[in-house]
Amino acid sequence: MFFECEREPPGMETLLTGLRAAAEPTRLRLLHLLAQGELTVTEITQILGQSQPRVSRHLKLMCEAGLLDRFPEGAWVFYRLAAKGRGGAVARRLLDLLPGDDQTLTLDGQRLASIRAGRADKAQAYFRDNASRWNEIRSLQVDGAEVEKALLAVFAGRRIHDLVDMGTGTGRVLEVLGPHVERAIGIDLSREMLSVARTNLERLSLSNCMVRQGDIAQMPLPAATADAVTIHQVLHYATDPAALVAEAARVLEPGGRLAVVDFAPHGEESLRDQHAHRRLGFEDAEVEGWLRAAGLEPGPVTRLPGEPLTVVVWTAQKPFPDSKSTGATR
């Protein structure tokens, strides 16, 4: 799995490397902070009150030891407690040993809360400036709660280890499915959208969910590493929707399930002219053709009529190599 920590106990060398990398007060503070969410170097320096070169040196050593993950995003770089590997396991064991009443860690937590409040203000300003665009589209379709209920039903009864949400936007799919999966990652190119998503996930304490900047046509994820993928209201923006379906199939592991949520064919030209929709909905046969071409087996389709837009939830499963369709659940 692409986030999963290895289950075997850390080897002697890994343990010693991790202990050496963390054996300094500032680095233990960093572990404590980055276990609560991802931060940039600038945000970390504001919390710790230390220079950027000094903080960067600590971060570099801890990344090399596997204690932290590093994620470039344009000119920014985010750091987070390692989500996988033996170094991540060492980091979590060290965190368990930190005193809960330490005054320095408590002060760091207060400064972190201030950083998050600033993020939330910026995200709210962005959403407020763009709210009319979302509200206009929402008014044309079925209630979002009904769509989310249908999306939850797609994965009901399945034990989801790793979810990928393609084109995550404000992270709403992660908010809905996050409480029901072990780990989830949302991919999107828009830094502004990702800022909103991070704020939303932090507000709900969904620490098992993360977002990353990336092209959903070429996701920075290994093949066959997710057992659930969602593409929610994304295909109508795409130049090549079939390529996105194929990319979803690439990251799905055998037995994994895909849910595609989008519009049925409609005649609302204003969505093309004013909201950059390249496609005015999709026929079932067209979507199912993309699914089959990507090596997926189409599943049940749910239609949610709205006025005038109808939302459709198409599903598919990736067959195991020796079977076209397994019907297996996890």
mmCIF file of C-alpha atoms in Angstrom:
data_model
loop_
_atom_site.group_PDB
_atom_site.id
_atom_site.type_symbol
_atom_site.label_atom_id
_atom_site.label_comp_id
_atom_site.label_asym_id
_atom_site.label_seq_id
_atom_site.Cartn_x
_atom_site.Cartn_y
_atom_site.Cartn_z
ATOM 1 C CA MET A 1 0.000 0.000 0.000
ATOM 2 C CA PHE A 2 1.244 3.465 -0.798
ATOM 3 C CA PHE A 3 0.819 4.874 2.716
ATOM 4 C CA GLU A 4 0.903 1.759 4.826
ATOM 5 C CA CYS A 5 3.571 1.362 7.483
ATOM 6 C CA GLU A 6 5.356 -1.961 7.311
ATOM 7 C CA ARG A 7 3.963 -4.331 9.902
ATOM 8 C CA GLU A 8 7.212 -6.024 10.951
ATOM 9 C CA PRO A 9 9.124 -4.470 13.870
ATOM 10 C CA PRO A 10 11.884 -2.008 12.932
ATOM 11 C CA GLY A 11 15.262 -3.565 12.279
ATOM 12 C CA MET A 12 18.172 -2.713 14.601
ATOM 13 C CA GLU A 13 19.830 -0.325 12.139
ATOM 14 C CA THR A 14 16.573 1.461 11.328
ATOM 15 C CA LEU A 15 15.826 1.868 15.011
ATOM 16 C CA LEU A 16 19.263 3.279 15.790
ATOM 17 C CA THR A 17 19.125 5.651 12.814
ATOM 18 C CA GLY A 18 15.734 6.900 13.921
ATOM 19 C CA LEU A 19 16.812 7.363 17.501
ATOM 20 C CA ARG A 20 19.903 9.320 16.450
ATOM 21 C CA ALA A 21 17.862 11.526 14.108
ATOM 22 C CA ALA A 22 15.285 12.324 16.816
ATOM 23 C CA ALA A 23 17.643 12.678 19.762
ATOM 24 C CA GLU A 24 17.467 16.484 20.044
ATOM 25 C CA PRO A 25 14.785 18.677 21.674
ATOM 26 C CA THR A 26 13.835 20.558 18.502
ATOM 27 C CA ARG A 27 13.466 17.327 16.548
ATOM 28 C CA LEU A 28 11.168 15.831 19.165
ATOM 29 C CA ARG A 29 9.098 19.014 18.944
ATOM 30 C CA LEU A 30 9.007 18.562 15.168
ATOM 31 C CA LEU A 31 7.786 14.986 15.521
ATOM 32 C CA HIS A 32 5.040 16.142 17.867
ATOM 33 C CA LEU A 33 3.948 18.946 15.527
ATOM 34 C CA LEU A 34 4.047 16.944 12.298
ATOM 35 C CA ALA A 35 2.085 14.097 13.825
ATOM 36 C CA GLN A 36 -0.829 16.545 14.001
ATOM 37 C CA GLY A 37 -0.772 17.492 10.319
ATOM 38 C CA GLU A 38 1.405 18.766 7.524
ATOM 39 C CA LEU A 39 3.252 22.068 7.707
ATOM 40 C CA THR A 40 5.552 24.145 5.516
ATOM 41 C CA VAL A 41 9.019 25.249 6.607
ATOM 42 C CA THR A 42 7.739 28.807 7.037
ATOM 43 C CA GLU A 43 4.928 27.639 9.313
ATOM 44 C CA ILE A 44 7.334 25.500 11.328
ATOM 45 C CA THR A 45 9.750 28.396 11.848
ATOM 46 C CA GLN A 46 6.864 30.548 13.091
ATOM 47 C CA ILE A 47 5.896 27.902 15.631
ATOM 48 C CA LEU A 48 9.400 27.010 16.828
ATOM 49 C CA GLY A 49 10.826 30.527 16.707
ATOM 50 C CA GLN A 50 13.982 29.292 14.980
ATOM 51 C CA SER A 51 15.738 30.260 11.762
ATOM 52 C CA GLN A 52 14.801 28.638 8.479
ATOM 53 C CA PRO A 53 18.287 27.175 7.828
ATOM 54 C CA ARG A 54 18.309 25.521 11.248
ATOM 55 C CA VAL A 55 14.793 24.116 10.834
ATOM 56 C CA SER A 56 15.587 22.915 7.307
ATOM 57 C CA ARG A 57 18.670 21.077 8.571
ATOM 58 C CA HIS A 58 16.620 19.265 11.226
ATOM 59 C CA LEU A 59 13.974 18.352 8.674
ATOM 60 C CA LYS A 60 16.542 17.043 6.202
ATOM 61 C CA LEU A 61 18.102 14.714 8.768
ATOM 62 C CA MET A 62 14.730 13.415 9.899
ATOM 63 C CA CYS A 63 13.582 12.803 6.325
ATOM 64 C CA GLU A 64 16.779 10.895 5.581
ATOM 65 C CA ALA A 65 16.095 8.724 8.640
ATOM 66 C CA GLY A 66 12.586 7.992 7.372
ATOM 67 C CA LEU A 67 10.859 9.728 10.288
ATOM 68 C CA LEU A 68 9.200 12.356 8.081
ATOM 69 C CA ASP A 69 7.715 12.577 4.598
ATOM 70 C CA ARG A 70 8.458 15.536 2.315
ATOM 71 C CA PHE A 71 5.989 16.699 -0.378
ATOM 72 C CA PRO A 72 6.901 19.529 -2.806
ATOM 73 C CA GLU A 73 3.935 21.599 -3.964
ATOM 74 C CA GLY A 74 4.991 24.277 -6.403
ATOM 75 C CA ALA A 75 7.331 26.650 -4.575
ATOM 76 C CA TRP A 76 6.209 25.203 -1.227
ATOM 77 C CA VAL A 77 7.270 22.017 0.524
ATOM 78 C CA PHE A 78 5.063 20.267 3.073
ATOM 79 C CA TYR A 79 6.356 17.979 5.808
ATOM 80 C CA ARG A 80 4.409 15.337 7.708
ATOM 81 C CA LEU A 81 5.102 12.409 10.011
ATOM 82 C CA ALA A 82 6.056 9.446 7.820
ATOM 83 C CA ALA A 83 2.918 7.561 6.804
ATOM 84 C CA LYS A 84 4.706 4.338 5.905
ATOM 85 C CA GLY A 85 7.934 2.448 6.369
ATOM 86 C CA ARG A 86 9.921 1.433 9.401
ATOM 87 C CA GLY A 87 11.010 5.003 10.091
ATOM 88 C CA GLY A 88 7.360 5.978 10.518
ATOM 89 C CA ALA A 89 6.892 3.131 12.987
ATOM 90 C CA VAL A 90 9.885 4.355 15.008
ATOM 91 C CA ALA A 91 8.499 7.910 14.994
ATOM 92 C CA ARG A 92 5.162 6.774 16.371
ATOM 93 C CA ARG A 93 6.806 4.807 19.155
ATOM 94 C CA LEU A 94 8.835 7.847 20.133
ATOM 95 C CA LEU A 95 5.700 9.987 20.191
ATOM 96 C CA ASP A 96 4.109 7.594 22.663
ATOM 97 C CA LEU A 97 6.969 8.372 25.071
ATOM 98 C CA LEU A 98 6.570 12.161 24.990
ATOM 99 C CA PRO A 99 5.084 13.663 28.181
ATOM 100 C CA GLY A 100 1.573 14.948 27.658
ATOM 101 C CA ASP A 101 2.012 17.860 30.071
ATOM 102 C CA ASP A 102 5.259 19.278 28.678
ATOM 103 C CA GLN A 103 5.040 23.089 28.643
ATOM 104 C CA THR A 104 7.090 23.503 25.457
ATOM 105 C CA LEU A 105 4.903 21.056 23.544
ATOM 106 C CA THR A 106 1.799 22.765 24.889
ATOM 107 C CA LEU A 107 3.052 26.151 23.648
ATOM 108 C CA ASP A 108 3.854 24.615 20.258
ATOM 109 C CA GLY A 109 0.287 23.327 20.123
ATOM 110 C CA GLN A 110 -1.101 26.798 20.815
ATOM 111 C CA ARG A 111 1.020 28.298 18.043
ATOM 112 C CA LEU A 112 -0.069 25.508 15.711
ATOM 113 C CA ALA A 113 -3.698 26.374 16.464
ATOM 114 C CA SER A 114 -2.955 29.983 15.497
ATOM 115 C CA ILE A 115 -1.368 28.863 12.201
ATOM 116 C CA ARG A 116 -4.429 26.722 11.457
ATOM 117 C CA ALA A 117 -6.764 29.619 12.246
ATOM 118 C CA GLY A 118 -4.893 31.740 9.712
ATOM 119 C CA ARG A 119 -5.212 28.984 7.137
ATOM 120 C CA ALA A 120 -8.921 28.735 7.822
ATOM 121 C CA ASP A 121 -9.375 32.490 7.316
ATOM 122 C CA LYS A 122 -7.613 32.362 3.943
ATOM 123 C CA ALA A 123 -9.556 29.287 2.848
ATOM 124 C CA GLN A 124 -12.837 30.886 3.873
ATOM 125 C CA ALA A 125 -11.984 34.030 1.910
ATOM 126 C CA TYR A 126 -11.247 31.966 -1.191
ATOM 127 C CA PHE A 127 -14.437 29.967 -0.814
ATOM 128 C CA ARG A 128 -16.468 33.137 -0.212
ATOM 129 C CA ASP A 129 -15.068 34.727 -3.370
ATOM 130 C CA ASN A 130 -15.996 31.636 -5.396
ATOM 131 C CA ALA A 131 -19.161 30.579 -3.583
ATOM 132 C CA SER A 132 -21.502 31.918 -6.262
ATOM 133 C CA ARG A 133 -19.953 29.516 -8.792
ATOM 134 C CA TRP A 134 -20.579 26.460 -6.593
ATOM 135 C CA ASN A 135 -24.028 27.588 -5.467
ATOM 136 C CA GLU A 136 -25.227 28.160 -9.015
ATOM 137 C CA ILE A 137 -24.280 24.626 -10.064
ATOM 138 C CA ARG A 138 -25.700 23.078 -6.889
ATOM 139 C CA SER A 139 -29.061 24.760 -7.542
ATOM 140 C CA LEU A 140 -29.363 22.870 -10.837
ATOM 141 C CA GLN A 141 -28.897 19.359 -9.493
ATOM 142 C CA VAL A 142 -30.044 16.901 -6.865
ATOM 143 C CA ASP A 143 -29.300 17.573 -3.196
ATOM 144 C CA GLY A 144 -25.651 16.867 -2.430
ATOM 145 C CA ALA A 145 -26.633 14.757 0.573
ATOM 146 C CA GLU A 146 -28.320 12.291 -1.768
ATOM 147 C CA VAL A 147 -25.183 12.052 -3.894
ATOM 148 C CA GLU A 148 -23.032 11.454 -0.825
ATOM 149 C CA LYS A 149 -25.425 8.777 0.412
ATOM 150 C CA ALA A 150 -25.132 6.998 -2.945
ATOM 151 C CA LEU A 151 -21.335 7.286 -2.832
ATOM 152 C CA LEU A 152 -21.223 5.746 0.636
ATOM 153 C CA ALA A 153 -23.414 2.900 -0.607
ATOM 154 C CA VAL A 154 -20.873 2.058 -3.320
ATOM 155 C CA PHE A 155 -18.290 1.111 -0.706
ATOM 156 C CA ALA A 156 -20.623 -0.131 2.039
ATOM 157 C CA GLY A 157 -19.603 -3.498 3.469
ATOM 158 C CA ARG A 158 -16.077 -3.222 2.129
ATOM 159 C CA ARG A 159 -12.979 -2.773 4.266
ATOM 160 C CA ILE A 160 -11.168 0.067 2.496
ATOM 161 C CA HIS A 161 -7.477 0.390 3.275
ATOM 162 C CA ASP A 162 -6.400 3.049 0.755
ATOM 163 C CA LEU A 163 -8.712 5.496 -1.003
ATOM 164 C CA VAL A 164 -7.653 7.867 -3.786
ATOM 165 C CA ASP A 165 -9.908 10.819 -4.654
ATOM 166 C CA MET A 166 -8.996 12.196 -8.072
ATOM 167 C CA GLY A 167 -9.560 15.936 -8.479
ATOM 168 C CA THR A 168 -10.396 16.286 -4.810
ATOM 169 C CA GLY A 169 -11.146 20.020 -4.937
ATOM 170 C CA THR A 170 -12.265 21.172 -1.497
ATOM 171 C CA GLY A 171 -11.907 17.617 -0.168
ATOM 172 C CA ARG A 172 -15.619 16.915 0.262
ATOM 173 C CA VAL A 173 -15.310 13.270 -0.808
ATOM 174 C CA LEU A 174 -12.546 12.797 1.760
ATOM 175 C CA GLU A 175 -14.817 14.322 4.407
ATOM 176 C CA VAL A 176 -17.593 11.876 3.516
ATOM 177 C CA LEU A 177 -15.560 8.692 3.062
ATOM 178 C CA GLY A 178 -12.614 9.479 5.359
ATOM 179 C CA PRO A 179 -14.286 8.209 8.543
ATOM 180 C CA HIS A 180 -14.907 4.849 6.838
ATOM 181 C CA VAL A 181 -11.430 4.126 5.437
ATOM 182 C CA GLU A 182 -8.007 3.497 6.949
ATOM 183 C CA ARG A 183 -6.165 6.013 4.771
ATOM 184 C CA ALA A 184 -7.143 8.422 2.014
ATOM 185 C CA ILE A 185 -5.385 10.831 -0.311
ATOM 186 C CA GLY A 186 -6.875 13.536 -2.515
ATOM 187 C CA ILE A 187 -5.032 14.696 -5.649
ATOM 188 C CA ASP A 188 -5.628 18.095 -7.261
ATOM 189 C CA LEU A 189 -3.648 20.676 -9.242
ATOM 190 C CA SER A 190 -5.210 23.734 -7.608
ATOM 191 C CA ARG A 191 -3.223 24.989 -4.635
ATOM 192 C CA GLU A 192 -6.161 27.190 -3.609
ATOM 193 C CA MET A 193 -8.522 24.211 -3.558
ATOM 194 C CA LEU A 194 -6.013 22.157 -1.594
ATOM 195 C CA SER A 195 -5.764 24.920 1.007
ATOM 196 C CA VAL A 196 -9.517 24.740 1.483
ATOM 197 C CA ALA A 197 -9.356 20.934 1.641
ATOM 198 C CA ARG A 198 -6.614 20.945 4.273
ATOM 199 C CA THR A 199 -8.614 23.315 6.434
ATOM 200 C CA ASN A 200 -11.739 21.180 6.116
ATOM 201 C CA LEU A 201 -9.897 17.977 7.013
ATOM 202 C CA GLU A 202 -8.191 19.601 10.008
ATOM 203 C CA ARG A 203 -11.526 20.959 11.227
ATOM 204 C CA LEU A 204 -12.926 17.417 11.261
ATOM 205 C CA SER A 205 -9.720 15.896 12.724
ATOM 206 C CA LEU A 206 -9.432 13.508 9.774
ATOM 207 C CA SER A 207 -5.736 12.812 10.309
ATOM 208 C CA ASN A 208 -5.986 9.653 8.183
ATOM 209 C CA CYS A 209 -6.649 11.841 5.135
ATOM 210 C CA MET A 210 -4.138 13.937 3.203
ATOM 211 C CA VAL A 211 -4.117 15.970 0.011
ATOM 212 C CA ARG A 212 -1.365 16.406 -2.566
ATOM 213 C CA GLN A 213 -0.842 18.656 -5.551
ATOM 214 C CA GLY A 214 -0.577 16.636 -8.721
ATOM 215 C CA ASP A 215 -1.898 15.968 -12.207
ATOM 216 C CA ILE A 216 -4.670 13.401 -11.992
ATOM 217 C CA ALA A 217 -3.840 12.258 -15.510
ATOM 218 C CA GLN A 218 -0.436 11.117 -14.202
ATOM 219 C CA MET A 219 -0.770 10.649 -10.471
ATOM 220 C CA PRO A 220 2.402 10.355 -8.381
ATOM 221 C CA LEU A 221 1.241 6.970 -7.066
ATOM 222 C CA PRO A 222 2.451 3.442 -7.805
ATOM 223 C CA ALA A 223 0.276 1.033 -9.755
ATOM 224 C CA ALA A 224 -2.129 -1.284 -7.946
ATOM 225 C CA THR A 225 -1.851 0.448 -4.565
ATOM 226 C CA ALA A 226 -5.434 1.564 -3.839
ATOM 227 C CA ASP A 227 -8.484 -0.541 -3.173
ATOM 228 C CA ALA A 228 -10.889 2.370 -3.775
ATOM 229 C CA VAL A 229 -10.812 5.300 -6.216
ATOM 230 C CA THR A 230 -13.341 8.104 -6.677
ATOM 231 C CA ILE A 231 -13.734 10.598 -9.533
ATOM 232 C CA HIS A 232 -16.346 13.058 -8.337
ATOM 233 C CA GLN A 233 -17.619 15.753 -10.734
ATOM 234 C CA VAL A 234 -14.326 15.846 -12.619
ATOM 235 C CA LEU A 235 -14.824 14.172 -15.992
ATOM 236 C CA HIS A 236 -16.938 16.996 -17.446
ATOM 237 C CA TYR A 237 -13.875 19.293 -17.149
ATOM 238 C CA ALA A 238 -11.468 16.819 -18.737
ATOM 239 C CA THR A 239 -10.040 17.011 -22.233
ATOM 240 C CA ASP A 240 -9.692 13.221 -22.260
ATOM 241 C CA PRO A 241 -12.061 11.590 -19.745
ATOM 242 C CA ALA A 242 -11.092 8.102 -20.897
ATOM 243 C CA ALA A 243 -7.475 8.767 -19.910
ATOM 244 C CA LEU A 244 -8.558 9.660 -16.361
ATOM 245 C CA VAL A 245 -10.544 6.434 -16.099
ATOM 246 C CA ALA A 246 -7.476 4.536 -17.319
ATOM 247 C CA GLU A 247 -5.327 6.270 -14.683
ATOM 248 C CA ALA A 248 -7.834 5.286 -11.998
ATOM 249 C CA ALA A 249 -7.627 1.686 -13.203
ATOM 250 C CA ARG A 250 -3.823 1.829 -13.042
ATOM 251 C CA VAL A 251 -3.713 2.676 -9.339
ATOM 252 C CA LEU A 252 -6.499 0.249 -8.426
ATOM 253 C CA GLU A 253 -5.412 -3.118 -7.092
ATOM 254 C CA PRO A 254 -7.244 -6.302 -8.185
ATOM 255 C CA GLY A 255 -10.589 -6.413 -6.434
ATOM 256 C CA GLY A 256 -10.551 -2.628 -5.965
ATOM 257 C CA ARG A 257 -13.605 -0.541 -6.759
ATOM 258 C CA LEU A 258 -14.033 2.710 -8.702
ATOM 259 C CA ALA A 259 -16.893 5.204 -8.338
ATOM 260 C CA VAL A 260 -17.410 7.875 -11.000
ATOM 261 C CA VAL A 261 -19.888 10.650 -10.197
ATOM 262 C CA ASP A 262 -20.938 13.030 -12.944
ATOM 263 C CA PHE A 263 -23.884 14.328 -14.938
ATOM 264 C CA ALA A 264 -26.170 12.554 -17.368
ATOM 265 C CA PRO A 265 -26.466 14.290 -20.771
ATOM 266 C CA HIS A 266 -28.097 17.726 -20.468
ATOM 267 C CA GLY A 267 -28.522 20.965 -22.401
ATOM 268 C CA GLU A 268 -27.300 23.562 -19.921
ATOM 269 C CA GLU A 269 -24.966 25.490 -22.234
ATOM 270 C CA SER A 270 -24.296 28.053 -19.496
ATOM 271 C CA LEU A 271 -22.159 25.471 -17.722
ATOM 272 C CA ARG A 272 -19.915 25.313 -20.754
ATOM 273 C CA ASP A 273 -19.788 29.053 -21.280
ATOM 274 C CA GLN A 274 -19.551 30.255 -17.682
ATOM 275 C CA HIS A 275 -18.116 27.319 -15.740
ATOM 276 C CA ALA A 276 -15.628 25.735 -18.160
ATOM 277 C CA HIS A 277 -17.495 22.431 -18.533
ATOM 278 C CA ARG A 278 -16.072 20.730 -21.619
ATOM 279 C CA ARG A 279 -18.764 18.058 -21.699
ATOM 280 C CA LEU A 280 -22.479 18.411 -21.004
ATOM 281 C CA GLY A 281 -22.879 15.041 -19.348
ATOM 282 C CA PHE A 282 -22.227 11.459 -20.402
ATOM 283 C CA GLU A 283 -24.210 8.513 -21.697
ATOM 284 C CA ASP A 284 -24.003 5.253 -19.757
ATOM 285 C CA ALA A 285 -22.638 3.414 -22.783
ATOM 286 C CA GLU A 286 -19.825 5.937 -23.187
ATOM 287 C CA VAL A 287 -18.679 5.652 -19.590
ATOM 288 C CA GLU A 288 -18.978 1.876 -19.578
ATOM 289 C CA GLY A 289 -16.875 1.783 -22.743
ATOM 290 C CA TRP A 290 -14.099 3.685 -20.989
ATOM 291 C CA LEU A 291 -14.323 1.357 -18.012
ATOM 292 C CA ARG A 292 -14.006 -1.774 -20.125
ATOM 293 C CA ALA A 293 -11.193 -0.285 -22.211
ATOM 294 C CA ALA A 294 -9.309 0.348 -18.948
ATOM 295 C CA GLY A 295 -9.696 -3.298 -17.950
ATOM 296 C CA LEU A 296 -12.456 -2.724 -15.419
ATOM 297 C CA GLU A 297 -15.729 -4.576 -15.044
ATOM 298 C CA PRO A 298 -18.691 -2.121 -14.942
ATOM 299 C CA GLY A 299 -21.007 -2.491 -11.958
ATOM 300 C CA PRO A 300 -24.351 -1.056 -10.850
ATOM 301 C CA VAL A 301 -25.336 2.446 -11.953
ATOM 302 C CA THR A 302 -27.303 4.832 -9.729
ATOM 303 C CA ARG A 303 -29.254 7.750 -11.208
ATOM 304 C CA LEU A 304 -30.270 10.710 -9.037
ATOM 305 C CA PRO A 305 -32.687 12.948 -10.979
ATOM 306 C CA GLY A 306 -32.458 16.673 -10.368
ATOM 307 C CA GLU A 307 -33.864 19.751 -12.053
ATOM 308 C CA PRO A 308 -32.576 20.041 -14.699
ATOM 309 C CA LEU A 309 -29.372 18.059 -14.019
ATOM 310 C CA THR A 310 -29.333 14.352 -13.230
ATOM 311 C CA VAL A 311 -26.342 13.020 -11.312
ATOM 312 C CA VAL A 312 -25.162 9.505 -12.146
ATOM 313 C CA VAL A 313 -22.916 7.246 -10.080
ATOM 314 C CA TRP A 314 -21.138 4.685 -12.256
ATOM 315 C CA THR A 315 -19.218 1.885 -10.545
ATOM 316 C CA ALA A 316 -16.622 -0.644 -11.650
ATOM 317 C CA GLN A 317 -14.299 -3.229 -10.177
ATOM 318 C CA LYS A 318 -10.828 -4.310 -11.207
ATOM 319 C CA PRO A 319 -10.841 -8.066 -11.810
ATOM 320 C CA PHE A 320 -8.238 -10.405 -10.451
ATOM 321 C CA PRO A 321 -5.801 -11.702 -13.094
ATOM 322 C CA ASP A 322 -7.495 -15.102 -13.281
ATOM 323 C CA SER A 323 -11.053 -13.798 -13.315
ATOM 324 C CA LYS A 324 -13.009 -11.164 -15.190
ATOM 325 C CA SER A 325 -15.227 -10.483 -12.201
ATOM 326 C CA THR A 326 -14.908 -11.655 -8.657
ATOM 327 C CA GLY A 327 -17.683 -9.884 -6.837
ATOM 328 C CA ALA A 328 -15.466 -10.201 -3.774
ATOM 329 C CA THR A 329 -15.720 -7.724 -0.943
ATOM 330 C CA ARG A 330 -13.104 -6.743 1.563
#
